[in-house]
């Protein structure tokens, strides 16, 4: 790979996300998911563990000075090298590096990894909710992201050759692999959590007077709904979301002109030392220009619950 460090990192992230998706599918085929309960409504499978080992080991072998923060806490295992892929000669993505990222060094980049976003849905067979998320942050801002859907098109039995898809975006350089579409103008469609609901979330959604509510799994999946014109906003007034859930989706959304913040309208920070929990929730809209309406109409109950 040649070119700027940032574009090489993005290229490597695309390649390793594709490989992680194959790991996830292979483990599902074998039938033994190796499920561990980390907490209430918080599962981990062998696919989570193996996909993260692949992503982290492979990226660090090629870019040893980057900081990588992954969702899973992993112990060293035998044959760890079996989950490492060579990225030295992977295909370089076709993009011109934005001027503000052209001189970025490895040590300037923090990579946030969710190896399998939508684990509960993965175990329940809701495979279109599942994504692999690799987000690149510089100076605390999400500026590049890869979202891989391992099971995209999985219900189309006539053409499984197109199983899975990978989308990436760089703020200031656009996106690849996904089309930004405008949602219905005569409706307000809100997407929110499928499995982590509570009274504050429910009352907040009701206060925003949606015509339709899409309760789905995975932050990556929800943001894809915004980009593809299937929802206007993603509303989650809860501490249940982490930085590795939002970094990659935020970068893609901002690259197409959308906006993702906390529920107060403040940008989420992605420095290496920042707390991992998005303690003030998540609010995302398909366009930046409509974001203020949701902030202004966010009920005081939600803002008080997440000060």
Short mmCIF file of C-alpha atoms in Angstrom, two decimals:
data_model
loop_
_atom_site.label_atom_id
_atom_site.label_comp_id
_atom_site.label_asym_id
_atom_site.label_seq_id
_atom_site.Cartn_x
_atom_site.Cartn_y
_atom_site.Cartn_z
CA UNK A 1 0.00 0.00 0.00
CA UNK A 2 1.17 3.51 -0.76
CA UNK A 3 -0.21 6.98 -0.08
CA UNK A 4 -1.03 8.74 3.19
CA UNK A 5 -1.02 6.88 6.49
CA UNK A 6 -4.72 7.62 6.96
CA UNK A 7 -5.77 6.21 3.57
CA UNK A 8 -3.58 3.13 4.17
CA UNK A 9 -5.24 2.65 7.55
CA UNK A 10 -8.69 2.96 5.98
CA UNK A 11 -7.71 0.50 3.25
CA UNK A 12 -6.48 -1.99 5.84
CA UNK A 13 -9.66 -1.52 7.90
CA UNK A 14 -11.82 -2.31 4.87
CA UNK A 15 -9.81 -5.47 4.15
CA UNK A 16 -9.85 -6.73 7.72
CA UNK A 17 -13.58 -5.95 8.14
CA UNK A 18 -14.27 -8.20 5.16
CA UNK A 19 -12.21 -10.97 6.74
CA UNK A 20 -13.96 -10.53 10.10
CA UNK A 21 -17.29 -10.93 8.32
CA UNK A 22 -16.15 -14.28 6.92
CA UNK A 23 -15.12 -15.40 10.43
CA UNK A 24 -18.57 -14.47 11.74
CA UNK A 25 -20.32 -16.43 8.98
CA UNK A 26 -18.04 -19.46 9.40
CA UNK A 27 -18.72 -19.68 13.14
CA UNK A 28 -22.47 -19.44 12.52
CA UNK A 29 -22.20 -22.31 10.01
CA UNK A 30 -20.46 -24.52 12.57
CA UNK A 31 -23.41 -24.04 14.92
CA UNK A 32 -21.53 -23.63 18.22
CA UNK A 33 -21.72 -19.91 19.03
CA UNK A 34 -19.93 -20.20 22.39
CA UNK A 35 -22.28 -17.71 24.09
CA UNK A 36 -21.13 -15.99 27.30
CA UNK A 37 -23.31 -13.58 29.30
CA UNK A 38 -21.29 -10.46 30.18
CA UNK A 39 -24.29 -8.83 31.89
CA UNK A 40 -28.01 -8.25 31.53
CA UNK A 41 -28.88 -8.19 27.80
CA UNK A 42 -25.15 -8.24 27.05
CA UNK A 43 -23.94 -11.34 25.24
CA UNK A 44 -20.58 -12.34 23.78
CA UNK A 45 -20.06 -15.14 21.27
CA UNK A 46 -17.06 -16.91 19.79
CA UNK A 47 -17.69 -14.78 16.70
CA UNK A 48 -17.23 -11.58 18.75
CA UNK A 49 -14.00 -12.89 20.22
CA UNK A 50 -12.47 -14.28 17.02
CA UNK A 51 -13.47 -11.29 14.88
CA UNK A 52 -11.91 -8.85 17.35
CA UNK A 53 -8.68 -10.88 17.55
CA UNK A 54 -8.49 -10.81 13.77
CA UNK A 55 -9.10 -7.06 13.50
CA UNK A 56 -6.80 -6.00 16.34
CA UNK A 57 -3.92 -8.40 15.64
CA UNK A 58 -3.94 -7.68 11.90
CA UNK A 59 -4.05 -3.90 12.21
CA UNK A 60 -1.40 -3.76 14.94
CA UNK A 61 0.97 -5.98 12.96
CA UNK A 62 0.83 -3.48 10.08
CA UNK A 63 0.39 -0.28 12.15
CA UNK A 64 2.02 -0.91 15.56
CA UNK A 65 1.78 2.71 16.76
CA UNK A 66 -2.00 3.15 16.53
CA UNK A 67 -4.22 2.88 19.60
CA UNK A 68 -7.00 0.29 19.26
CA UNK A 69 -9.90 0.06 21.71
CA UNK A 70 -12.20 -2.93 21.21
CA UNK A 71 -15.44 -3.94 22.85
CA UNK A 72 -14.28 -7.33 24.04
CA UNK A 73 -11.78 -8.03 26.79
CA UNK A 74 -9.77 -10.95 25.50
CA UNK A 75 -7.30 -13.35 27.04
CA UNK A 76 -4.35 -14.63 25.04
CA UNK A 77 -5.18 -17.90 23.28
CA UNK A 78 -3.22 -20.56 21.42
CA UNK A 79 -2.91 -20.19 17.65
CA UNK A 80 -3.60 -16.46 17.87
CA UNK A 81 -1.65 -16.01 14.62
CA UNK A 82 -4.30 -18.09 12.83
CA UNK A 83 -6.61 -15.09 13.17
CA UNK A 84 -4.11 -12.58 11.77
CA UNK A 85 -4.27 -11.59 8.11
CA UNK A 86 -1.55 -9.93 6.08
CA UNK A 87 -2.54 -6.37 5.20
CA UNK A 88 0.75 -5.20 3.72
CA UNK A 89 -0.39 -5.65 0.12
CA UNK A 90 -4.14 -5.20 0.49
CA UNK A 91 -5.99 -3.19 -2.13
CA UNK A 92 -5.89 0.58 -1.58
CA UNK A 93 -9.26 2.32 -1.50
CA UNK A 94 -9.85 4.81 -4.30
CA UNK A 95 -10.06 8.13 -2.49
CA UNK A 96 -8.10 11.36 -2.22
CA UNK A 97 -7.13 12.02 1.37
CA UNK A 98 -8.62 15.24 2.78
CA UNK A 99 -6.01 17.93 3.39
CA UNK A 100 -6.59 17.95 7.15
CA UNK A 101 -5.80 14.21 7.36
CA UNK A 102 -2.92 14.08 4.87
CA UNK A 103 -0.17 14.49 7.49
CA UNK A 104 -1.72 12.24 10.16
CA UNK A 105 0.74 9.80 11.76
CA UNK A 106 -0.04 6.33 13.11
CA UNK A 107 0.25 7.51 16.69
CA UNK A 108 -2.39 10.22 16.04
CA UNK A 109 -5.10 7.65 15.33
CA UNK A 110 -7.42 5.92 17.81
CA UNK A 111 -9.35 3.00 16.31
CA UNK A 112 -12.63 1.96 17.96
CA UNK A 113 -13.69 -1.61 17.15
CA UNK A 114 -16.99 -3.38 17.63
CA UNK A 115 -16.27 -6.78 16.07
CA UNK A 116 -19.93 -7.81 16.03
CA UNK A 117 -22.51 -5.10 16.63
CA UNK A 118 -25.90 -6.69 17.24
CA UNK A 119 -24.76 -9.81 19.10
CA UNK A 120 -28.22 -10.55 20.53
CA UNK A 121 -29.70 -10.36 17.05
CA UNK A 122 -26.93 -12.62 15.72
CA UNK A 123 -27.88 -15.30 18.24
CA UNK A 124 -31.58 -14.89 17.38
CA UNK A 125 -31.16 -15.13 13.61
CA UNK A 126 -31.90 -11.45 12.84
CA UNK A 127 -28.84 -11.39 10.65
CA UNK A 128 -29.51 -8.17 8.72
CA UNK A 129 -29.00 -6.27 12.03
CA UNK A 130 -25.41 -7.52 12.40
CA UNK A 131 -22.45 -5.28 11.50
CA UNK A 132 -18.68 -5.12 11.97
CA UNK A 133 -17.64 -1.59 12.98
CA UNK A 134 -14.16 -0.06 12.67
CA UNK A 135 -14.00 3.67 13.43
CA UNK A 136 -10.94 5.91 13.06
CA UNK A 137 -10.65 9.00 15.25
CA UNK A 138 -8.12 11.83 15.08
CA UNK A 139 -7.95 14.58 17.70
CA UNK A 140 -10.98 13.06 19.39
CA UNK A 141 -13.21 13.26 16.30
CA UNK A 142 -14.65 10.38 14.29
CA UNK A 143 -13.23 11.00 10.81
CA UNK A 144 -13.22 7.59 9.12
CA UNK A 145 -15.37 4.52 9.43
CA UNK A 146 -16.00 1.08 8.00
CA UNK A 147 -19.32 -0.74 8.38
CA UNK A 148 -19.45 -4.31 7.11
CA UNK A 149 -22.72 -6.27 6.97
CA UNK A 150 -21.73 -9.97 6.85
CA UNK A 151 -25.26 -11.10 6.00
CA UNK A 152 -26.42 -8.40 3.60
CA UNK A 153 -28.65 -10.07 0.96
CA UNK A 154 -28.78 -13.31 3.00
CA UNK A 155 -32.52 -13.76 2.40
CA UNK A 156 -32.03 -13.71 -1.38
CA UNK A 157 -31.50 -17.44 -1.86
CA UNK A 158 -31.30 -17.04 -5.63
CA UNK A 159 -28.13 -14.96 -5.47
CA UNK A 160 -26.04 -15.66 -2.38
CA UNK A 161 -22.92 -14.81 -4.37
CA UNK A 162 -23.57 -11.21 -3.30
CA UNK A 163 -23.72 -12.08 0.38
CA UNK A 164 -22.34 -9.29 2.55
CA UNK A 165 -21.31 -5.72 1.78
CA UNK A 166 -18.75 -3.23 3.05
CA UNK A 167 -19.29 0.52 3.29
CA UNK A 168 -16.74 3.12 4.25
CA UNK A 169 -16.62 6.85 4.63
CA UNK A 170 -14.14 9.63 5.35
CA UNK A 171 -15.34 13.02 6.53
CA UNK A 172 -14.46 15.45 3.76
CA UNK A 173 -14.06 12.72 1.13
CA UNK A 174 -17.48 11.04 0.96
CA UNK A 175 -18.52 7.41 1.19
CA UNK A 176 -18.29 4.20 -0.81
CA UNK A 177 -20.68 1.25 -1.02
CA UNK A 178 -23.86 3.02 0.10
CA UNK A 179 -26.24 5.56 -1.43
CA UNK A 180 -27.53 8.46 0.66
CA UNK A 181 -31.28 8.71 0.18
CA UNK A 182 -33.85 11.13 1.56
CA UNK A 183 -36.58 9.60 3.76
CA UNK A 184 -40.29 10.28 3.26
CA UNK A 185 -41.05 14.00 3.64
CA UNK A 186 -44.59 13.59 4.98
CA UNK A 187 -43.56 11.35 7.89
CA UNK A 188 -41.31 11.28 10.93
CA UNK A 189 -39.71 7.86 11.27
CA UNK A 190 -37.54 7.25 14.33
CA UNK A 191 -35.34 4.24 14.94
CA UNK A 192 -34.36 3.17 18.44
CA UNK A 193 -33.28 0.21 20.52
CA UNK A 194 -34.92 -3.15 20.13
CA UNK A 195 -33.75 -4.85 23.33
CA UNK A 196 -32.60 -2.13 25.79
CA UNK A 197 -35.78 -0.12 26.26
CA UNK A 198 -36.78 1.72 29.46
CA UNK A 199 -39.43 4.29 30.52
CA UNK A 200 -37.23 7.31 29.65
CA UNK A 201 -36.59 5.99 26.16
CA UNK A 202 -40.27 5.25 25.61
CA UNK A 203 -41.48 8.65 26.87
CA UNK A 204 -38.80 10.46 24.83
CA UNK A 205 -39.83 8.73 21.61
CA UNK A 206 -43.49 9.51 22.31
CA UNK A 207 -42.68 13.19 22.96
CA UNK A 208 -41.10 13.49 19.50
CA UNK A 209 -44.43 12.41 17.95
CA UNK A 210 -43.17 9.92 15.36
CA UNK A 211 -45.43 8.48 12.68
CA UNK A 212 -43.46 5.26 12.84
CA UNK A 213 -40.90 3.70 15.19
CA UNK A 214 -38.37 1.14 13.97
CA UNK A 215 -37.01 -0.92 16.86
CA UNK A 216 -33.92 -2.68 15.57
CA UNK A 217 -30.62 -3.99 16.88
CA UNK A 218 -27.16 -2.50 16.49
CA UNK A 219 -26.04 1.14 16.28
CA UNK A 220 -24.42 0.44 12.92
CA UNK A 221 -27.68 -0.91 11.52
CA UNK A 222 -29.66 2.07 12.84
CA UNK A 223 -27.33 4.60 11.22
CA UNK A 224 -27.50 2.70 7.93
CA UNK A 225 -31.29 3.15 8.08
CA UNK A 226 -30.72 6.94 8.25
CA UNK A 227 -28.26 6.97 5.37
CA UNK A 228 -30.49 4.81 3.17
CA UNK A 229 -33.59 6.95 3.75
CA UNK A 230 -35.53 4.47 5.87
CA UNK A 231 -35.60 6.66 8.99
CA UNK A 232 -35.20 10.34 9.86
CA UNK A 233 -33.59 10.03 13.30
CA UNK A 234 -31.96 7.58 15.68
CA UNK A 235 -32.91 8.42 19.26
CA UNK A 236 -31.38 6.64 22.26
CA UNK A 237 -31.54 8.57 25.57
CA UNK A 238 -29.63 5.93 27.55
CA UNK A 239 -26.12 5.09 28.76
CA UNK A 240 -26.31 1.71 27.01
CA UNK A 241 -24.20 2.71 24.00
CA UNK A 242 -20.39 2.79 23.83
CA UNK A 243 -17.81 4.63 21.75
CA UNK A 244 -17.06 1.55 19.65
CA UNK A 245 -20.79 1.46 18.73
CA UNK A 246 -20.84 5.01 17.38
CA UNK A 247 -17.39 5.95 16.04
CA UNK A 248 -17.60 4.23 12.63
CA UNK A 249 -21.32 5.00 12.05
CA UNK A 250 -20.77 8.65 13.01
CA UNK A 251 -17.96 9.03 10.48
CA UNK A 252 -20.07 7.57 7.65
CA UNK A 253 -23.09 9.66 8.62
CA UNK A 254 -21.09 12.90 8.80
CA UNK A 255 -19.46 12.06 5.46
CA UNK A 256 -22.89 12.12 3.77
CA UNK A 257 -24.11 15.27 5.55
CA UNK A 258 -25.88 13.79 8.55
CA UNK A 259 -25.12 14.38 12.20
CA UNK A 260 -24.55 12.26 15.31
CA UNK A 261 -24.19 13.72 18.81
CA UNK A 262 -25.33 13.08 22.35
CA UNK A 263 -28.95 14.00 23.17
CA UNK A 264 -27.86 17.52 24.20
CA UNK A 265 -26.44 18.13 20.73
CA UNK A 266 -22.79 17.98 21.84
CA UNK A 267 -20.24 16.03 19.79
CA UNK A 268 -19.07 12.71 21.18
CA UNK A 269 -15.33 12.60 21.90
CA UNK A 270 -13.12 9.69 20.87
CA UNK A 271 -9.77 10.40 22.54
CA UNK A 272 -7.86 7.35 23.80
CA UNK A 273 -8.38 8.39 27.45
CA UNK A 274 -12.13 9.16 27.21
CA UNK A 275 -14.66 7.01 29.08
CA UNK A 276 -16.04 4.26 26.86
CA UNK A 277 -19.70 4.79 27.71
CA UNK A 278 -21.73 7.38 25.81
CA UNK A 279 -23.09 8.66 29.11
CA UNK A 280 -25.37 11.27 27.51
CA UNK A 281 -27.01 8.98 25.00
CA UNK A 282 -27.09 9.19 21.21
CA UNK A 283 -29.03 11.37 18.77
CA UNK A 284 -28.46 11.03 15.04
CA UNK A 285 -30.28 12.50 12.04
CA UNK A 286 -30.10 11.82 8.32
CA UNK A 287 -29.28 15.51 7.67
CA UNK A 288 -27.42 18.00 9.84
CA UNK A 289 -30.07 20.66 9.10
CA UNK A 290 -32.84 18.75 10.92
CA UNK A 291 -30.72 17.85 13.95
CA UNK A 292 -31.48 21.03 15.92
CA UNK A 293 -35.23 20.29 15.86
CA UNK A 294 -34.66 17.02 17.73
CA UNK A 295 -32.33 18.64 20.27
CA UNK A 296 -34.84 21.44 20.93
CA UNK A 297 -37.73 18.99 21.27
CA UNK A 298 -35.86 16.48 23.41
CA UNK A 299 -37.98 16.34 26.60
CA UNK A 300 -36.50 17.74 29.79
CA UNK A 301 -37.00 14.32 31.40
CA UNK A 302 -34.41 12.82 29.05
CA UNK A 303 -31.93 15.68 29.46
CA UNK A 304 -32.27 15.50 33.24
CA UNK A 305 -31.74 11.72 33.24
CA UNK A 306 -28.53 12.15 31.20
CA UNK A 307 -27.06 15.48 32.39
#
